[in-house]
Short mmCIF file of C-alpha atoms in Angstrom, two decimals:
data_model
loop_
_atom_site.label_atom_id
_atom_site.label_comp_id
_atom_site.label_asym_id
_atom_site.label_seq_id
_atom_site.Cartn_x
_atom_site.Cartn_y
_atom_site.Cartn_z
CA MET S 1 74.53 135.04 124.60
CA ARG S 2 72.83 131.62 124.57
CA ARG S 3 70.46 132.96 121.88
CA LEU S 4 73.32 133.81 119.51
CA ASP S 5 75.71 131.81 117.41
CA LEU S 6 78.14 132.74 114.65
CA ASN S 7 75.68 131.79 111.91
CA LEU S 8 73.18 134.37 113.17
CA LEU S 9 75.79 137.11 112.96
CA LEU S 10 76.71 136.06 109.43
CA THR S 11 73.03 136.14 108.48
CA PHE S 12 72.71 139.60 110.02
CA ARG S 13 75.60 140.89 107.90
CA ALA S 14 74.22 139.30 104.72
CA LEU S 15 70.80 140.91 105.33
CA LEU S 16 72.43 144.26 106.02
CA GLU S 17 74.40 144.19 102.79
CA GLU S 18 71.83 142.56 100.48
CA ARG S 19 68.67 144.29 101.88
CA SER S 20 66.75 141.21 100.72
CA VAL S 21 65.90 137.92 102.43
CA THR S 22 66.02 136.13 99.07
CA ARG S 23 69.44 137.49 98.05
CA ALA S 24 70.83 136.92 101.54
CA ALA S 25 69.70 133.27 101.35
CA GLN S 26 71.39 132.84 97.97
CA ARG S 27 74.59 134.41 99.27
CA LEU S 28 74.64 132.10 102.29
CA PHE S 29 73.64 129.01 100.26
CA LEU S 30 70.56 128.61 102.47
CA GLY S 31 66.84 128.32 101.82
CA GLN S 32 64.72 131.42 102.28
CA PRO S 33 62.79 129.87 105.22
CA ALA S 34 66.11 129.28 107.03
CA VAL S 35 67.08 132.94 106.67
CA SER S 36 63.62 134.06 107.74
CA GLY S 37 63.92 131.85 110.81
CA ALA S 38 67.36 133.29 111.59
CA LEU S 39 65.97 136.82 111.32
CA LYS S 40 63.23 135.91 113.78
CA ARG S 41 65.86 134.68 116.26
CA LEU S 42 67.92 137.84 115.75
CA ARG S 43 64.88 140.01 116.51
CA ALA S 44 64.20 138.05 119.69
CA ALA S 45 67.83 138.22 120.78
CA PHE S 46 68.22 141.98 120.30
CA GLY S 47 64.65 143.05 121.10
CA ASP S 48 64.31 145.02 117.87
CA GLU S 49 62.81 144.53 114.40
CA LEU S 50 66.30 145.14 112.92
CA PHE S 51 64.92 145.06 109.36
CA VAL S 52 61.55 146.42 108.14
CA ARG S 53 59.85 145.73 104.82
CA THR S 54 59.67 148.47 102.18
CA PRO S 55 58.62 148.49 98.51
CA HIS S 56 62.30 148.09 97.63
CA GLY S 57 63.13 145.26 99.99
CA ILE S 58 64.12 145.46 103.67
CA GLU S 59 65.71 148.42 105.41
CA PRO S 60 67.85 148.30 108.59
CA THR S 61 66.55 150.03 111.69
CA PRO S 62 68.75 152.46 113.63
CA ARG S 63 69.45 149.63 116.09
CA ALA S 64 70.66 147.44 113.18
CA PHE S 65 73.08 150.15 112.02
CA GLU S 66 74.38 150.50 115.59
CA LEU S 67 74.91 146.76 115.89
CA ALA S 68 76.63 146.62 112.50
CA ARG S 69 79.29 149.10 113.64
CA GLN S 70 80.11 146.83 116.59
CA ILE S 71 79.71 143.41 114.96
CA GLU S 72 81.64 144.01 111.74
CA PRO S 73 85.07 144.48 113.38
CA LEU S 74 84.50 141.30 115.39
CA LEU S 75 83.69 139.29 112.27
CA VAL S 76 86.68 140.70 110.40
CA SER S 77 88.97 139.88 113.32
CA LEU S 78 87.56 136.36 113.63
CA HIS S 79 87.97 135.75 109.90
CA ARG S 80 91.57 136.95 110.03
CA THR S 81 92.29 134.72 113.03
CA LEU S 82 90.83 131.63 111.38
CA THR S 83 92.32 132.10 107.91
CA GLN S 84 95.78 133.53 108.59
CA PRO S 85 98.49 131.30 110.06
CA PRO S 86 99.83 132.39 113.45
CA VAL S 87 103.11 134.26 113.39
CA PHE S 88 105.90 134.74 115.91
CA ASP S 89 108.26 137.67 115.56
CA PRO S 90 111.19 137.08 117.95
CA SER S 91 112.33 140.69 117.78
CA SER S 92 109.04 142.01 119.21
CA ALA S 93 107.73 138.97 121.12
CA GLN S 94 106.93 139.28 124.82
CA ARG S 95 106.60 135.68 125.97
CA VAL S 96 107.71 133.26 128.68
CA PHE S 97 108.70 129.71 127.66
CA ARG S 98 109.04 126.81 130.11
CA VAL S 99 111.52 124.09 129.19
CA GLY S 100 112.27 120.77 130.88
CA LEU S 101 115.77 119.26 130.77
CA THR S 102 118.53 117.81 132.94
CA ASP S 103 121.06 119.99 134.71
CA ALA S 104 123.83 118.64 132.45
CA LEU S 105 122.02 119.90 129.36
CA GLU S 106 121.23 123.17 131.09
CA VAL S 107 124.88 123.78 132.00
CA ALA S 108 126.08 122.89 128.52
CA LEU S 109 123.47 124.71 126.46
CA MET S 110 121.83 127.60 128.26
CA PRO S 111 124.78 130.01 128.02
CA GLU S 112 124.71 129.66 124.23
CA ILE S 113 120.92 129.79 124.02
CA MET S 114 120.60 132.84 126.26
CA SER S 115 123.25 134.59 124.20
CA ARG S 116 121.24 133.90 121.04
CA VAL S 117 117.96 134.93 122.66
CA ALA S 118 119.46 138.20 123.94
CA ARG S 119 120.43 139.10 120.37
CA SER S 120 117.31 138.01 118.49
CA ALA S 121 114.46 138.04 121.05
CA PRO S 122 115.16 140.48 123.92
CA GLY S 123 111.55 140.27 125.15
CA VAL S 124 111.59 136.47 125.54
CA LYS S 125 112.10 134.89 128.97
CA LEU S 126 112.96 131.25 129.68
CA ILE S 127 112.17 129.19 132.77
CA MET S 128 114.04 125.90 133.14
CA ARG S 129 112.49 122.96 134.99
CA THR S 130 114.37 119.80 135.98
CA ALA S 131 112.95 116.98 133.85
CA GLU S 132 114.30 113.46 133.34
CA ALA S 133 113.29 111.15 130.51
CA SER S 134 110.72 109.50 132.78
CA SER S 135 109.07 112.71 134.01
CA ALA S 136 109.23 115.01 130.97
CA PRO S 137 106.31 113.49 128.98
CA GLY S 138 103.95 113.88 131.93
CA MET S 139 105.10 117.45 132.51
CA LEU S 140 104.33 118.22 128.87
CA ASP S 141 100.87 116.69 129.10
CA GLU S 142 100.09 118.67 132.26
CA GLY S 143 101.26 121.93 130.69
CA VAL S 144 104.04 122.40 133.26
CA ILE S 145 106.53 122.73 130.37
CA GLU S 146 106.08 123.45 126.65
CA LEU S 147 109.28 121.82 125.39
CA ALA S 148 111.44 118.99 126.73
CA VAL S 149 115.05 118.15 125.89
CA GLY S 150 116.63 114.79 126.63
CA VAL S 151 116.99 111.13 125.72
CA PHE S 152 113.51 109.84 124.90
CA ARG S 153 113.59 106.26 123.63
CA GLU S 154 109.82 106.19 123.14
CA CYS S 155 107.11 108.81 122.82
CA ALA S 156 103.32 108.74 122.89
CA ALA S 157 101.18 109.16 119.77
CA TRP S 158 100.23 112.67 120.90
CA HIS S 159 103.87 113.77 121.25
CA ARG S 160 106.23 115.04 118.58
CA ARG S 161 109.95 114.29 118.68
CA GLU S 162 112.85 115.81 116.75
CA PRO S 163 116.31 114.21 117.00
CA LEU S 164 119.18 116.61 117.63
CA PHE S 165 122.45 114.71 118.06
CA ARG S 166 124.06 111.69 119.68
CA TRP S 167 126.44 111.61 122.64
CA ARG S 168 128.71 109.16 124.46
CA PHE S 169 130.24 108.97 127.92
CA VAL S 170 133.77 110.34 128.19
CA CYS S 171 136.26 110.86 131.03
CA VAL S 172 137.15 114.27 132.45
CA TYR S 173 140.16 114.94 134.67
CA ASN S 174 142.79 117.53 135.54
CA PRO S 175 145.86 116.72 133.40
CA ARG S 176 148.11 118.32 136.02
CA LEU S 177 146.94 115.84 138.67
CA VAL S 178 146.15 112.70 136.64
CA ALA S 179 149.13 111.44 134.63
CA VAL S 180 148.27 109.90 131.25
CA ARG S 181 151.05 108.36 129.19
CA GLY S 182 149.29 108.46 125.84
CA LYS S 183 146.65 110.62 124.19
CA ALA S 184 143.85 108.79 126.01
CA LEU S 185 143.35 106.99 129.32
CA SER S 186 144.30 103.34 129.29
CA MET S 187 142.23 100.85 131.25
CA ASP S 188 144.99 100.57 133.88
CA GLU S 189 145.11 104.35 134.29
CA PHE S 190 141.32 104.49 134.43
CA LEU S 191 141.13 101.90 137.22
CA GLN S 192 143.99 103.15 139.36
CA HIS S 193 142.40 106.55 140.03
CA ARG S 194 139.46 107.52 142.23
CA HIS S 195 136.15 108.30 140.52
CA LEU S 196 133.25 110.72 140.88
CA LEU S 197 129.78 109.48 139.90
CA THR S 198 126.67 111.34 138.88
CA SER S 199 123.88 109.14 140.19
CA PHE S 200 120.20 110.03 140.22
CA ASN S 201 119.68 107.09 142.60
CA ALA S 202 122.15 108.42 145.20
CA GLY S 203 124.39 105.37 144.91
CA LEU S 204 128.05 104.53 144.32
CA HIS S 205 127.33 102.09 141.51
CA GLY S 206 126.29 103.08 138.00
CA TYR S 207 126.16 102.00 134.36
CA ILE S 208 129.95 102.11 133.90
CA ASP S 209 130.39 99.89 136.96
CA GLU S 210 127.97 97.35 135.48
CA GLN S 211 130.02 97.26 132.27
CA LEU S 212 133.24 96.82 134.25
CA GLU S 213 131.74 93.91 136.19
CA VAL S 214 131.14 92.08 132.92
CA ARG S 215 134.91 92.29 132.43
CA ASN S 216 135.60 91.26 136.05
CA GLN S 217 136.97 94.73 136.77
CA ARG S 218 136.12 97.35 139.33
CA ARG S 219 136.76 101.07 139.89
CA GLN S 220 136.85 103.05 143.14
CA VAL S 221 133.92 105.48 143.34
CA VAL S 222 134.45 107.93 146.21
CA PHE S 223 131.82 110.59 145.51
CA SER S 224 128.25 110.47 144.22
CA SER S 225 125.82 113.30 143.51
CA PRO S 226 122.65 113.69 141.43
CA ASN S 227 124.04 116.97 140.07
CA PHE S 228 126.71 117.49 137.44
CA ALA S 229 127.67 121.00 138.55
CA THR S 230 129.96 119.95 141.43
CA SER S 231 132.15 117.38 139.67
CA PRO S 232 134.32 119.68 137.52
CA PHE S 233 135.39 121.70 140.54
CA ILE S 234 136.31 118.54 142.45
CA VAL S 235 138.40 117.08 139.62
CA GLN S 236 140.05 120.47 139.22
CA ARG S 237 141.49 120.09 142.76
CA THR S 238 141.88 116.33 143.23
CA PRO S 239 143.47 113.48 141.23
CA ALA S 240 140.14 111.94 140.27
CA ILE S 241 138.16 111.11 137.14
CA THR S 242 134.50 111.74 136.40
CA THR S 243 132.59 110.12 133.55
CA VAL S 244 130.02 112.38 131.91
CA PRO S 245 128.30 112.99 128.54
CA ASP S 246 130.66 114.42 125.94
CA PHE S 247 128.57 117.57 125.41
CA ILE S 248 129.10 118.74 128.99
CA ALA S 249 132.69 117.53 129.01
CA GLY S 250 133.46 119.87 126.14
CA ALA S 251 132.08 122.83 128.07
CA TRP S 252 134.21 121.97 131.14
CA ARG S 253 137.32 121.49 129.04
CA ASP S 254 136.98 124.89 127.39
CA THR S 255 136.08 126.87 130.52
CA LEU S 256 138.03 125.11 133.29
CA GLY S 257 141.12 123.80 131.50
CA LEU S 258 140.32 120.13 132.11
CA ALA S 259 141.20 117.21 129.86
CA VAL S 260 138.76 114.93 128.07
CA SER S 261 139.48 111.33 127.11
CA PRO S 262 137.40 108.54 125.57
CA LEU S 263 136.42 105.74 127.90
CA PRO S 264 138.80 102.76 127.72
CA LEU S 265 135.79 100.47 127.10
CA LYS S 266 133.07 100.45 124.49
CA VAL S 267 129.75 102.06 125.44
CA PRO S 268 126.72 102.86 123.29
CA SER S 269 125.78 106.35 122.12
CA TYR S 270 122.50 108.04 123.02
CA GLU S 271 120.22 110.23 120.95
CA VAL S 272 119.16 113.60 122.37
CA SER S 273 115.81 114.89 121.10
CA LEU S 274 113.34 117.70 121.50
CA LEU S 275 109.87 116.62 122.63
CA TRP S 276 106.60 118.54 122.61
CA THR S 277 102.88 117.84 122.39
CA ALA S 278 100.96 117.64 119.14
CA SER S 279 98.75 120.49 120.37
CA ASN S 280 101.83 122.76 120.32
CA ALA S 281 103.01 121.57 116.91
CA GLN S 282 101.46 124.59 115.15
CA ASP S 283 102.73 127.13 117.67
CA PRO S 284 105.30 129.28 115.80
CA GLY S 285 106.83 130.33 119.10
CA ILE S 286 107.59 126.72 120.02
CA ALA S 287 108.98 126.14 116.51
CA TRP S 288 111.28 129.14 116.92
CA LEU S 289 112.49 127.98 120.34
CA ALA S 290 113.11 124.47 118.97
CA SER S 291 115.28 125.97 116.21
CA GLU S 292 117.30 127.88 118.82
CA PHE S 293 117.91 124.68 120.78
CA ALA S 294 118.87 122.86 117.59
CA ALA S 295 121.46 125.54 116.81
CA ALA S 296 122.82 125.44 120.36
CA PHE S 297 122.97 121.63 120.28
CA GLY S 298 124.89 121.86 117.03
CA THR S 299 127.47 123.93 118.84
CA ALA S 300 127.55 121.51 121.79
CA GLY S 301 127.75 118.49 119.54
CA ARG S 302 130.96 119.82 117.97
CA HIS S 303 132.81 119.92 121.31
#
């Protein structure tokens, strides 16, 4: 194989079709000595004359005809691969995608996404990996995941980012256990109840507490967990409040009968984006999966 390269195979096909070194050189936009040299290398590689001189030009040997039957399909396939854009047909695809995201996004979005995939791409399988904003870019670069979903304030030059929607923190509680006089929690009502905190640092103090301290106020946090999945079941049974992103709050409200209220203090919104590597930018499968996430996020963003 070290004696062969693609140019030699193209020269072989030109000689086979033209039956002339001169015409083959013209067809390949090469000088005649270059084609003669390529023929010499072909003969050495295959251990056969391949083409013999006759009064009417050159004629292929039986070995050349045998090689042509095997080489031509390879060249046609290679040409098709290089010139035709890749395609992805969800209805017939058999592929596994690996996606990195937080458990909050997984809880809020995967039911909708899996429903869509089951209808349009029954052969597609999805593997979710826990990925925070700090770890997702590295997981993409290492090939652990092909697509990341989350809040990415910055991205590297070799990454591609597509904004999806913005979210804010909101309060979730059981309206049968937490009395609210108006349509939304007041600051007094917010502070008088116990609170559940989702903390990736395993602490009882978070961003909301920092904002309250600026106002010389304090809430009572009695439970902390790095996972979102437990909180809705706790607030369903206890007079407590949990503060979570609005996209997951909407899912809890609709499925568990909980109430959602804006925070009684101003907080910024955050942009959720898709993130992938530039090397995957031309992958039609990744593009299709990104469109499915965008559609699911559209549904979540309306909650």
